[in-house]
Structures are given as C-alpha cells and as structure tokens.
PDB file of C-alpha atoms and ligand atoms in Angstrom:
ATOM      1  CA  ASN A   1      31.262 -29.633  43.513  1.00 39.00           C
ATOM      2  CA  TYR A   2      30.770 -30.831  39.994  1.00 46.00           C
ATOM      3  CA  TYR A   3      29.129 -33.868  41.270  1.00 46.00           C
ATOM      4  CA  GLN A   4      26.595 -32.129  43.741  1.00 44.00           C
ATOM      5  CA  GLN A   5      25.684 -29.983  40.429  1.00 46.00           C
ATOM      6  CA  ALA A   6      24.990 -32.651  38.817  1.00 45.00           C
ATOM      7  CA  THR A   7      22.343 -34.170  40.566  1.00 49.00           C
ATOM      8  CA  LEU A   8      21.012 -30.530  41.289  1.00 56.00           C
ATOM      9  CA  THR A   9      20.685 -29.472  37.705  1.00 65.00           C
ATOM     10  CA  THR A  10      20.025 -31.670  34.520  1.00 73.00           C
ATOM     11  CA  SER A  11      21.511 -30.812  31.256  1.00 91.00           C
ATOM     12  CA  LYS A  12      18.243 -31.253  29.559  1.00 96.00           C
ATOM     13  CA  PRO A  13      14.458 -30.338  30.560  1.00 97.00           C
ATOM     14  CA  THR A  14      12.393 -32.724  31.236  1.00 97.00           C
ATOM     15  CA  LEU A  15       8.659 -33.257  29.903  1.00 98.00           C
ATOM     16  CA  TYR A  16       6.284 -35.598  31.455  1.00 98.00           C
ATOM     17  CA  PHE A  17       3.429 -37.035  29.488  1.00 98.00           C
ATOM     18  CA  VAL A  18       0.464 -39.504  28.801  1.00 98.00           C
ATOM     19  CA  ASN A  19       1.006 -41.068  25.041  1.00 96.00           C
ATOM     20  CA  GLY A  20      -1.925 -39.621  22.729  1.00 95.00           C
ATOM     21  CA  SER A  21      -2.905 -37.151  25.027  1.00 97.00           C
ATOM     22  CA  ILE A  22      -3.857 -33.903  23.159  1.00 98.00           C
ATOM     23  CA  PRO A  23      -1.918 -31.593  25.742  1.00 98.00           C
ATOM     24  CA  SER A  24       1.012 -33.422  26.186  1.00 98.00           C
ATOM     25  CA  TRP A  25       1.196 -33.664  22.142  1.00 98.00           C
ATOM     26  CA  ARG A  26       0.905 -29.880  21.568  1.00 98.00           C
ATOM     27  CA  VAL A  27       4.092 -29.231  23.729  1.00 98.00           C
ATOM     28  CA  MET A  28       6.088 -32.101  22.188  1.00 98.00           C
ATOM     29  CA  MET A  29       5.047 -30.800  18.781  1.00 98.00           C
ATOM     30  CA  ALA A  30       6.312 -26.944  19.985  1.00 98.00           C
ATOM     31  CA  LEU A  31       9.352 -28.617  21.259  1.00 98.00           C
ATOM     32  CA  TYR A  32      10.409 -30.750  17.944  1.00 98.00           C
ATOM     33  CA  GLU A  33       9.642 -27.296  15.967  1.00 98.00           C
ATOM     34  CA  LYS A  34      11.760 -24.812  18.319  1.00 98.00           C
ATOM     35  CA  GLY A  35      14.492 -27.898  18.326  1.00 98.00           C
ATOM     36  CA  ILE A  36      14.564 -27.811  22.012  1.00 98.00           C
ATOM     37  CA  ASP A  37      16.052 -31.064  23.126  1.00 97.00           C
ATOM     38  CA  PHE A  38      14.260 -32.692  26.100  1.00 98.00           C
ATOM     39  CA  GLU A  39      13.969 -35.963  27.951  1.00 97.00           C
ATOM     40  CA  GLY A  40      10.373 -37.342  27.480  1.00 97.00           C
ATOM     41  CA  LYS A  41       9.378 -38.927  30.316  1.00 97.00           C
ATOM     42  CA  ARG A  42       6.035 -41.099  29.911  1.00 97.00           C
ATOM     43  CA  LEU A  43       3.310 -41.811  32.629  1.00 97.00           C
ATOM     44  CA  LYS A  44       0.806 -44.307  32.293  1.00 96.00           C
ATOM     45  CA  VAL A  45      -2.570 -43.775  32.907  1.00 95.00           C
ATOM     46  CA  MET A  46      -4.166 -46.876  32.167  1.00 90.00           C
ATOM     47  CA  SER A  47      -2.485 -49.023  35.186  1.00 87.00           C
ATOM     48  CA  THR A  48      -3.640 -48.755  38.609  1.00 90.00           C
ATOM     49  CA  PRO A  49      -3.068 -46.452  40.202  1.00 92.00           C
ATOM     50  CA  LYS A  50      -2.024 -44.043  37.698  1.00 96.00           C
ATOM     51  CA  GLU A  51       1.630 -43.219  36.786  1.00 97.00           C
ATOM     52  CA  THR A  52       0.378 -39.483  36.965  1.00 98.00           C
ATOM     53  CA  LYS A  53      -1.024 -39.921  40.702  1.00 97.00           C
ATOM     54  CA  SER A  54       2.052 -41.543  42.259  1.00 96.00           C
ATOM     55  CA  ALA A  55       3.652 -39.390  44.908  1.00 96.00           C
ATOM     56  CA  GLU A  56       6.815 -38.775  43.409  1.00 96.00           C
ATOM     57  CA  PHE A  57       5.086 -36.890  40.234  1.00 97.00           C
ATOM     58  CA  LEU A  58       2.717 -35.171  42.777  1.00 97.00           C
ATOM     59  CA  ALA A  59       5.569 -33.249  44.378  1.00 97.00           C
ATOM     60  CA  ILE A  60       6.029 -31.873  40.923  1.00 97.00           C
ATOM     61  CA  ASN A  61       2.737 -30.999  40.318  1.00 98.00           C
ATOM     62  CA  PRO A  62      -0.145 -31.666  42.548  1.00 98.00           C
ATOM     63  CA  ARG A  63      -2.816 -32.159  40.221  1.00 98.00           C
ATOM     64  CA  GLY A  64      -1.118 -35.164  38.811  1.00 98.00           C
ATOM     65  CA  LEU A  65      -1.567 -34.137  35.223  1.00 98.00           C
ATOM     66  CA  THR A  66       0.604 -33.903  32.085  1.00 98.00           C
ATOM     67  CA  PRO A  67       1.988 -32.119  30.380  1.00 98.00           C
ATOM     68  CA  THR A  68       4.508 -30.884  33.041  1.00 98.00           C
ATOM     69  CA  PHE A  69       7.704 -29.543  31.934  1.00 98.00           C
ATOM     70  CA  VAL A  70      10.887 -29.539  34.513  1.00 97.00           C
ATOM     71  CA  ASP A  71      13.513 -26.795  33.032  1.00 97.00           C
ATOM     72  CA  THR A  72      17.073 -27.411  33.316  1.00 96.00           C
ATOM     73  CA  ASP A  73      16.988 -24.610  36.346  1.00 95.00           C
ATOM     74  CA  GLY A  74      14.226 -26.496  38.213  1.00 95.00           C
ATOM     75  CA  SER A  75      11.517 -24.217  36.975  1.00 97.00           C
ATOM     76  CA  ILE A  76       8.003 -26.487  36.815  1.00 98.00           C
ATOM     77  CA  ILE A  77       5.302 -25.238  34.635  1.00 98.00           C
ATOM     78  CA  ALA A  78       2.340 -27.155  33.329  1.00 98.00           C
ATOM     79  CA  GLU A  79      -0.815 -26.255  31.570  1.00 98.00           C
ATOM     80  CA  SER A  80      -0.199 -26.890  27.680  1.00 98.00           C
ATOM     81  CA  LEU A  81      -0.857 -23.634  26.546  1.00 98.00           C
ATOM     82  CA  ALA A  82       0.988 -22.215  29.193  1.00 98.00           C
ATOM     83  CA  ILE A  83       4.110 -24.112  28.739  1.00 98.00           C
ATOM     84  CA  LEU A  84       3.834 -23.452  24.780  1.00 98.00           C
ATOM     85  CA  HIS A  85       4.232 -19.579  25.546  1.00 98.00           C
ATOM     86  CA  TYR A  86       7.004 -20.370  28.357  1.00 98.00           C
ATOM     87  CA  LEU A  87       8.826 -22.107  25.366  1.00 98.00           C
ATOM     88  CA  GLU A  88       8.475 -18.918  23.451  1.00 98.00           C
ATOM     89  CA  GLU A  89       9.350 -16.986  26.249  1.00 98.00           C
ATOM     90  CA  TYR A  90      12.383 -18.999  27.411  1.00 98.00           C
ATOM     91  CA  TYR A  91      13.728 -20.256  24.804  1.00 98.00           C
ATOM     92  CA  PRO A  92      14.489 -16.956  22.558  1.00 96.00           C
ATOM     93  CA  ASN A  93      17.364 -18.674  20.678  1.00 96.00           C
ATOM     94  CA  THR A  94      15.385 -21.220  19.013  1.00 98.00           C
ATOM     95  CA  LEU A  95      12.895 -20.948  16.403  1.00 98.00           C
ATOM     96  CA  PRO A  96      10.637 -18.153  17.159  1.00 98.00           C
ATOM     97  CA  LEU A  97       6.839 -19.442  16.859  1.00 98.00           C
ATOM     98  CA  VAL A  98       5.214 -16.303  17.134  1.00 98.00           C
ATOM     99  CA  PRO A  99       5.045 -13.666  14.538  1.00 98.00           C
ATOM    100  CA  VAL A 100       6.567 -10.053  15.981  1.00 97.00           C
ATOM    101  CA  GLU A 101       4.091  -8.230  13.736  1.00 98.00           C
ATOM    102  CA  LYS A 102       1.061  -6.879  15.487  1.00 98.00           C
ATOM    103  CA  SER A 103      -2.037  -8.125  13.172  1.00 97.00           C
ATOM    104  CA  GLU A 104      -0.691 -11.855  13.268  1.00 98.00           C
ATOM    105  CA  HIS A 105       0.697 -11.871  16.832  1.00 98.00           C
ATOM    106  CA  ILE A 106      -2.825 -11.846  18.019  1.00 98.00           C
ATOM    107  CA  LYS A 107      -4.160 -13.977  15.669  1.00 98.00           C
ATOM    108  CA  VAL A 108      -1.843 -16.499  17.253  1.00 98.00           C
ATOM    109  CA  LEU A 109      -2.920 -15.624  20.449  1.00 98.00           C
ATOM    110  CA  GLN A 110      -6.372 -15.590  19.971  1.00 98.00           C
ATOM    111  CA  ARG A 111      -6.061 -19.261  18.157  1.00 98.00           C
ATOM    112  CA  ILE A 112      -3.948 -20.888  20.817  1.00 98.00           C
ATOM    113  CA  GLN A 113      -7.049 -20.420  23.238  1.00 98.00           C
ATOM    114  CA  GLU A 114      -9.857 -20.999  20.527  1.00 98.00           C
ATOM    115  CA  SER A 115      -8.115 -24.401  20.130  1.00 98.00           C
ATOM    116  CA  GLN A 116      -9.452 -25.369  23.707  1.00 98.00           C
ATOM    117  CA  ASN A 117     -13.024 -24.830  22.385  1.00 98.00           C
ATOM    118  CA  LEU A 118     -13.200 -28.052  20.271  1.00 98.00           C
ATOM    119  CA  VAL A 119     -11.606 -30.067  23.264  1.00 98.00           C
ATOM    120  CA  ASP A 120     -14.314 -28.993  25.823  1.00 98.00           C
ATOM    121  CA  ILE A 121     -16.804 -29.564  23.084  1.00 98.00           C
ATOM    122  CA  TYR A 122     -15.795 -33.160  22.073  1.00 98.00           C
ATOM    123  CA  GLU A 123     -15.066 -34.003  25.301  1.00 96.00           C
ATOM    124  CA  PRO A 124     -18.512 -35.201  26.753  1.00 96.00           C
ATOM    125  CA  LEU A 125     -18.784 -37.727  24.354  1.00 97.00           C
ATOM    126  CA  GLU A 126     -16.045 -39.526  25.661  1.00 95.00           C
ATOM    127  CA  GLU A 127     -17.748 -38.925  28.816  1.00 94.00           C
ATOM    128  CA  ILE A 128     -20.266 -40.552  27.550  1.00 94.00           C
ATOM    129  CA  VAL A 129     -18.588 -43.814  25.406  1.00 94.00           C
ATOM    130  CA  PHE A 130     -15.939 -44.429  28.239  1.00 92.00           C
ATOM    131  CA  LYS A 131     -17.474 -43.389  31.593  1.00 92.00           C
ATOM    132  CA  THR A 132     -21.314 -44.327  31.178  1.00 92.00           C
ATOM    133  CA  PRO A 133     -22.476 -48.175  31.415  1.00 92.00           C
ATOM    134  CA  LYS A 134     -23.587 -49.225  28.069  1.00 88.00           C
ATOM    135  CA  GLU A 135     -27.536 -49.640  29.462  1.00 88.00           C
ATOM    136  CA  GLU A 136     -27.285 -45.808  29.858  1.00 91.00           C
ATOM    137  CA  GLN A 137     -25.928 -44.717  27.093  1.00 91.00           C
ATOM    138  CA  LEU A 138     -29.176 -44.626  25.071  1.00 90.00           C
ATOM    139  CA  SER A 139     -30.555 -41.865  27.506  1.00 92.00           C
ATOM    140  CA  HIS A 140     -27.513 -39.794  26.072  1.00 93.00           C
ATOM    141  CA  LYS A 141     -28.961 -39.497  22.657  1.00 94.00           C
ATOM    142  CA  ASP A 142     -29.830 -35.525  22.867  1.00 95.00           C
ATOM    143  CA  SER A 143     -26.587 -34.464  24.484  1.00 95.00           C
ATOM    144  CA  ILE A 144     -24.853 -36.749  21.523  1.00 96.00           C
ATOM    145  CA  ILE A 145     -27.008 -34.793  18.840  1.00 96.00           C
ATOM    146  CA  LYS A 146     -26.302 -31.546  20.046  1.00 97.00           C
ATOM    147  CA  THR A 147     -22.549 -32.356  20.696  1.00 98.00           C
ATOM    148  CA  LEU A 148     -21.990 -33.212  17.459  1.00 98.00           C
ATOM    149  CA  GLN A 149     -23.889 -30.322  15.971  1.00 98.00           C
ATOM    150  CA  LEU A 150     -21.858 -28.167  17.862  1.00 98.00           C
ATOM    151  CA  ILE A 151     -18.797 -29.911  16.372  1.00 98.00           C
ATOM    152  CA  ASP A 152     -19.544 -29.325  13.236  1.00 98.00           C
ATOM    153  CA  GLN A 153     -20.317 -25.519  14.220  1.00 98.00           C
ATOM    154  CA  GLU A 154     -17.018 -25.129  15.288  1.00 98.00           C
ATOM    155  CA  LEU A 155     -15.004 -26.898  12.962  1.00 98.00           C
ATOM    156  CA  ALA A 156     -16.807 -24.777  10.214  1.00 98.00           C
ATOM    157  CA  PHE A 157     -14.962 -21.719  11.975  1.00 98.00           C
ATOM    158  CA  TRP A 158     -11.597 -23.448  11.254  1.00 98.00           C
ATOM    159  CA  GLU A 159     -12.402 -24.251   7.812  1.00 98.00           C
ATOM    160  CA  MET A 160     -13.396 -20.770   7.325  1.00 98.00           C
ATOM    161  CA  TYR A 161      -9.846 -19.351   9.001  1.00 98.00           C
ATOM    162  CA  LEU A 162      -8.028 -21.744   6.470  1.00 98.00           C
ATOM    163  CA  THR A 163      -9.831 -19.766   3.724  1.00 98.00           C
ATOM    164  CA  LYS A 164      -7.940 -16.604   4.670  1.00 97.00           C
ATOM    165  CA  THR A 165      -4.174 -18.103   5.679  1.00 97.00           C
ATOM    166  CA  THR A 166      -2.055 -21.199   4.913  1.00 97.00           C
ATOM    167  CA  PHE A 167      -0.946 -22.064   8.778  1.00 98.00           C
ATOM    168  CA  ILE A 168      -4.003 -21.843  11.454  1.00 98.00           C
ATOM    169  CA  ALA A 169      -3.137 -18.039  12.404  1.00 98.00           C
ATOM    170  CA  CYS A 170      -0.939 -16.918   9.614  1.00 97.00           C
ATOM    171  CA  ASP A 171       0.786 -18.108   5.981  1.00 97.00           C
ATOM    172  CA  HIS A 172       3.738 -19.783   8.221  1.00 97.00           C
ATOM    173  CA  PHE A 173       3.637 -22.096  11.251  1.00 98.00           C
ATOM    174  CA  THR A 174       3.132 -20.948  14.242  1.00 98.00           C
ATOM    175  CA  LEU A 175       2.874 -22.149  18.200  1.00 98.00           C
ATOM    176  CA  ALA A 176      -1.322 -21.850  17.089  1.00 98.00           C
ATOM    177  CA  ASP A 177      -0.670 -24.811  14.806  1.00 98.00           C
ATOM    178  CA  CYS A 178       0.964 -26.462  17.786  1.00 98.00           C
ATOM    179  CA  ALA A 179      -1.929 -25.976  19.700  1.00 98.00           C
ATOM    180  CA  PHE A 180      -4.439 -26.898  17.355  1.00 98.00           C
ATOM    181  CA  TYR A 181      -3.075 -29.750  15.068  1.00 98.00           C
ATOM    182  CA  PRO A 182      -3.200 -32.052  18.075  1.00 98.00           C
ATOM    183  CA  VAL A 183      -6.653 -31.453  18.571  1.00 98.00           C
ATOM    184  CA  ILE A 184      -7.969 -32.215  15.706  1.00 98.00           C
ATOM    185  CA  ALA A 185      -5.762 -35.103  14.734  1.00 97.00           C
ATOM    186  CA  TYR A 186      -6.854 -36.427  17.804  1.00 97.00           C
ATOM    187  CA  LEU A 187     -10.601 -36.435  16.620  1.00 97.00           C
ATOM    188  CA  ILE A 188      -9.393 -37.924  13.231  1.00 96.00           C
ATOM    189  CA  HIS A 189      -8.022 -41.087  15.018  1.00 95.00           C
ATOM    190  CA  ARG A 190     -11.366 -41.235  17.143  1.00 95.00           C
ATOM    191  CA  GLY A 191     -13.194 -41.262  13.896  1.00 95.00           C
ATOM    192  CA  LEU A 192     -14.096 -37.793  12.918  1.00 97.00           C
ATOM    193  CA  ASN A 193     -15.139 -37.310   9.402  1.00 96.00           C
ATOM    194  CA  LEU A 194     -13.582 -34.254   7.808  1.00 97.00           C
ATOM    195  CA  ASP A 195     -15.384 -34.921   4.128  1.00 97.00           C
ATOM    196  CA  LYS A 196     -17.571 -31.578   4.784  1.00 97.00           C
ATOM    197  CA  PHE A 197     -14.093 -29.674   5.420  1.00 98.00           C
ATOM    198  CA  PRO A 198     -12.268 -30.510   2.600  1.00 98.00           C
ATOM    199  CA  ILE A 199      -9.748 -27.426   3.379  1.00 98.00           C
ATOM    200  CA  LEU A 200      -9.387 -28.797   6.958  1.00 98.00           C
ATOM    201  CA  LYS A 201      -8.440 -31.939   5.464  1.00 98.00           C
ATOM    202  CA  ASN A 202      -6.077 -30.396   3.392  1.00 98.00           C
ATOM    203  CA  TYR A 203      -4.298 -28.667   5.928  1.00 98.00           C
ATOM    204  CA  ILE A 204      -3.750 -31.734   8.281  1.00 98.00           C
ATOM    205  CA  ASN A 205      -2.247 -33.630   5.234  1.00 97.00           C
ATOM    206  CA  THR A 206       0.119 -30.816   4.509  1.00 97.00           C
ATOM    207  CA  ILE A 207       0.577 -30.672   8.981  1.00 98.00           C
ATOM    208  CA  LYS A 208       1.183 -34.279   8.987  1.00 96.00           C
ATOM    209  CA  THR A 209       4.422 -34.707   6.940  1.00 97.00           C
ATOM    210  CA  LYS A 210       6.265 -32.287   9.260  1.00 97.00           C
ATOM    211  CA  PRO A 211       9.183 -33.627  10.689  1.00 98.00           C
ATOM    212  CA  ALA A 212       7.766 -32.168  14.079  1.00 98.00           C
ATOM    213  CA  ALA A 213       4.515 -33.752  13.545  1.00 98.00           C
ATOM    214  CA  ILE A 214       5.834 -37.004  12.614  1.00 97.00           C
ATOM    215  CA  LYS A 215       8.333 -36.691  16.065  1.00 97.00           C
ATOM    216  CA  SER A 216       5.496 -36.251  18.090  1.00 97.00           C
ATOM    217  CA  HIS A 217       2.931 -38.510  16.660  1.00 96.00           C
ATOM    218  CA  PRO A 218       1.771 -40.660  19.414  1.00 95.00           C
ATOM    219  CA  ILE A 219       3.853 -44.006  20.179  1.00 93.00           C
ATOM    220  CA  ASP A 220       1.913 -46.832  18.425  1.00 88.00           C
ATOM    221  CA  TRP A 221      -0.704 -45.214  16.996  1.00 88.00           C
ATOM    222  CA  ALA A 222      -2.035 -46.717  13.764  1.00 76.00           C
ATOM    223  CA  GLU A 223      -2.726 -44.643  10.481  1.00 72.00           C
ATOM    224  CA  LYS A 224      -6.267 -46.665  10.457  1.00 70.00           C
ATOM    225  CA  GLY A 225      -7.569 -45.092  13.468  1.00 72.00           C
ATOM    226  CA  GLY A 226      -8.148 -45.867  17.344  1.00 72.00           C
ATOM    227  CA  LYS A 227      -8.980 -48.790  18.452  1.00 79.00           C
ATOM    228  CA  ILE A 228     -12.131 -47.187  19.874  1.00 87.00           C
ATOM    229  CA  ASN A 229     -13.734 -45.051  17.040  1.00 93.00           C
ATOM    230  CA  ILE A 230     -16.179 -42.961  19.505  1.00 95.00           C
ATOM    231  CA  PHE A 231     -17.644 -40.943  16.458  1.00 96.00           C
ATOM    232  CA  ARG A 232     -18.973 -44.567  15.264  1.00 95.00           C
ATOM    233  CA  VAL A 233     -19.573 -45.418  18.357  1.00 94.00           C
ATOM    234  CA  VAL A 234     -22.349 -42.564  19.222  1.00 95.00           C
ATOM    235  CA  ASN A 235     -23.611 -42.798  15.695  1.00 93.00           C
ATOM    236  CA  ASN A 236     -24.712 -45.989  16.742  1.00 93.00           C
ATOM    237  CA  ILE A 237     -26.188 -45.187  20.116  1.00 92.00           C
ATOM    238  CA  VAL A 238     -28.196 -42.423  18.102  1.00 92.00           C
ATOM    239  CA  VAL A 239     -29.632 -44.786  15.487  1.00 91.00           C
ATOM    240  CA  ASN A 240     -30.049 -47.678  18.149  1.00 87.00           C
ATOM    241  CA  SER A 241     -32.170 -45.122  20.228  1.00 82.00           C
ATOM    242  CA  ASN A 242     -33.986 -44.031  17.244  1.00 80.00           C
ATOM    243  CA  LYS A 243     -34.778 -47.603  16.636  1.00 81.00           C
ATOM    244  CA  GLU A 244     -36.173 -48.040  20.373  1.00 77.00           C
ATOM    245  CA  ASN A 245     -38.386 -45.037  19.744  1.00 74.00           C
ATOM    246  CA  GLU A 246     -40.237 -46.629  16.548  1.00 73.00           C
TER     247      GLU A 246
HETATM  248  N1  GSH B 301      -5.648 -28.326  30.695  1.00 82.97           N
HETATM  249  C1  GSH B 301      -4.799 -29.161  30.924  1.00 82.97           C
HETATM  250  C2  GSH B 301      -5.180 -30.706  30.647  1.00 82.97           C
HETATM  251  C3  GSH B 301      -4.048 -31.484  31.173  1.00 82.97           C
HETATM  252  C4  GSH B 301      -5.030 -32.988  31.385  1.00 82.97           C
HETATM  253  O1  GSH B 301      -6.148 -33.222  31.670  1.00 82.97           O
HETATM  254  N2  GSH B 301      -3.943 -33.972  31.105  1.00 82.97           N
HETATM  255  C5  GSH B 301      -4.257 -35.270  31.530  1.00 82.97           C
HETATM  256  C6  GSH B 301      -4.214 -35.856  30.087  1.00 82.97           C
HETATM  257  S1  GSH B 301      -5.183 -35.905  28.947  1.00 82.97           S
HETATM  258  C7  GSH B 301      -3.550 -36.226  31.952  1.00 82.97           C
HETATM  259  O2  GSH B 301      -2.780 -36.027  32.561  1.00 82.97           O
HETATM  260  N3  GSH B 301      -4.367 -36.804  33.193  1.00 82.97           N
HETATM  261  C8  GSH B 301      -3.857 -37.589  33.991  1.00 82.97           C
HETATM  262  C9  GSH B 301      -4.539 -38.133  35.496  1.00 82.97           C
HETATM  263  O3  GSH B 301      -5.943 -37.994  35.085  1.00 82.97           O
HETATM  264  O4  GSH B 301      -4.287 -39.083  36.059  1.00 82.97           O
HETATM  265  C10 GSH B 301      -3.440 -29.100  30.134  1.00 82.97           C
HETATM  266  O5  GSH B 301      -3.972 -28.102  28.850  1.00 82.97           O
HETATM  267  O6  GSH B 301      -2.328 -29.299  30.029  1.00 82.97           O
END
C-alpha cells in the first residue's frame, strides 16, 4: 500500500557528503549542473567518533567514505568519479555532460581520471601538516620540495590544456570540469598561488560564477581561504629547515 511504499522508496536521491571535501564537491557540482534534485546528508568528520563511521552509514558504505549516492530505487554507489558516470548514464533526461562526438568524448573520459593526479600528488602535504608532530615536520623538507615541484609540473599540463579549449576538456562545460574544478578550488583554499598559471586562474574565475559552482561551494568557506594555509606552512618548513642547516 501507499504508506509501505513511501518508507521503502524515496522521492529524491540522497547524497551523503562531507563539507569541503573534493570528492563530494565533484558530485554536487554535477548534480546541480544537471538539475537533479537531491537530498544532501552532511556527515561530520571532525567529531569523534566520525559520523562517516557510524553503524548506520557503514551499512550503506562499508568503507565509511563520502560521497555515497543512494538513488530512489535503492541503488547505492560510492567513489566520486564513478558517481559522475552513474549520473550521466542513469539520468538521461538531464543536461548531458559527456559529449557524443568521439574526440571530445574521449578527452572528457581522460580528464576525469587525470583530475585525480593532482589530488594524489598534493595529499602528502596534508599528511605532513595535519598528521605529523611539529618537531618532526622539518625532517620532511625534501619530500615537501619534491611535492611542490610535482604540483607545478602537473599544473603545467592543465595550463597547456586550457590553451586549446575554453573548458577543461572541450569548448563547453562537461563532467571533466566537475571532476577537476573542485580539486583546484580546494588547493586555492589551502593557499595555492596560481600566478605562474594565468590561464588556469582565468578558468577558475569563469567557473566560479556558474550557478552549479556557487551552489556546490563548501558551506562556511570564506573567500579569503582556509584557516590553515597548507602552502604557507610547508614553505615555512622549508625556510626554517634551511636556517637550521646554516
Ligand atoms: N576515492 C574516493 C575518496 C573518498 C574519500 O576519501 N572521502 C573522504 C572525504 S575527502 C571521507 O569521506 N572521509 C571520511 C572518513 O575518513 O571517515 C572518492 O573519490 O570518492
């Protein structure tokens, strides 16, 4: 009967998300851009125990990670990039974000995966700043220098891509922009300086004004950047370590 059905299926899909996290941001951007109505369920990770590790959420995703998307038919899918493809496939009557034309199509597929490179390269910096005791941080100088170099090398690829097309994969907004923009916007929030990459800077300023970017922007994030400026902290570690060795 009607009431039974109402408890079994929901009228809107649910997105479990962590505020300010790159993977959740990617999916939200696609949902807003495609115009898919959803219920967002924010899980807190700063509290102990983390809400992502509650029994209720682990029953939905045993890894206890967000984003996790629960569709109206009960389908559950995790992993941000997989969810992007899922939305494209299973919400066919929404704004398409993967072009049909082959040369554009393959670029979108490639860029979606490539967007993860920058996340993977950057991650050690957060490890050092957030998870390493202060007195140990100086010993990571070499890995910081290496990581900063790799970030620059990686950014150079994206700068080059943007000399060829207006958006990150082709001349219109696609799933690749949903995958990539939150990565670079997050790094900027953490203090990344894009002065060496003017085209990328310009791209960010364009995307930033899109309704989907505004709506998916992390809650309570000030325009001036995060409380912890990762890039400033690691640069200070390098400078202080050089002083110690003088
Ligand atoms: N590869 C995953 C990464 C997901 C992930 O690491 N999510 C983090 C937020 S950035 C999370 O939910 N963490 C919760 C926890 O650590 O308990 C994806 O792209 O979706």
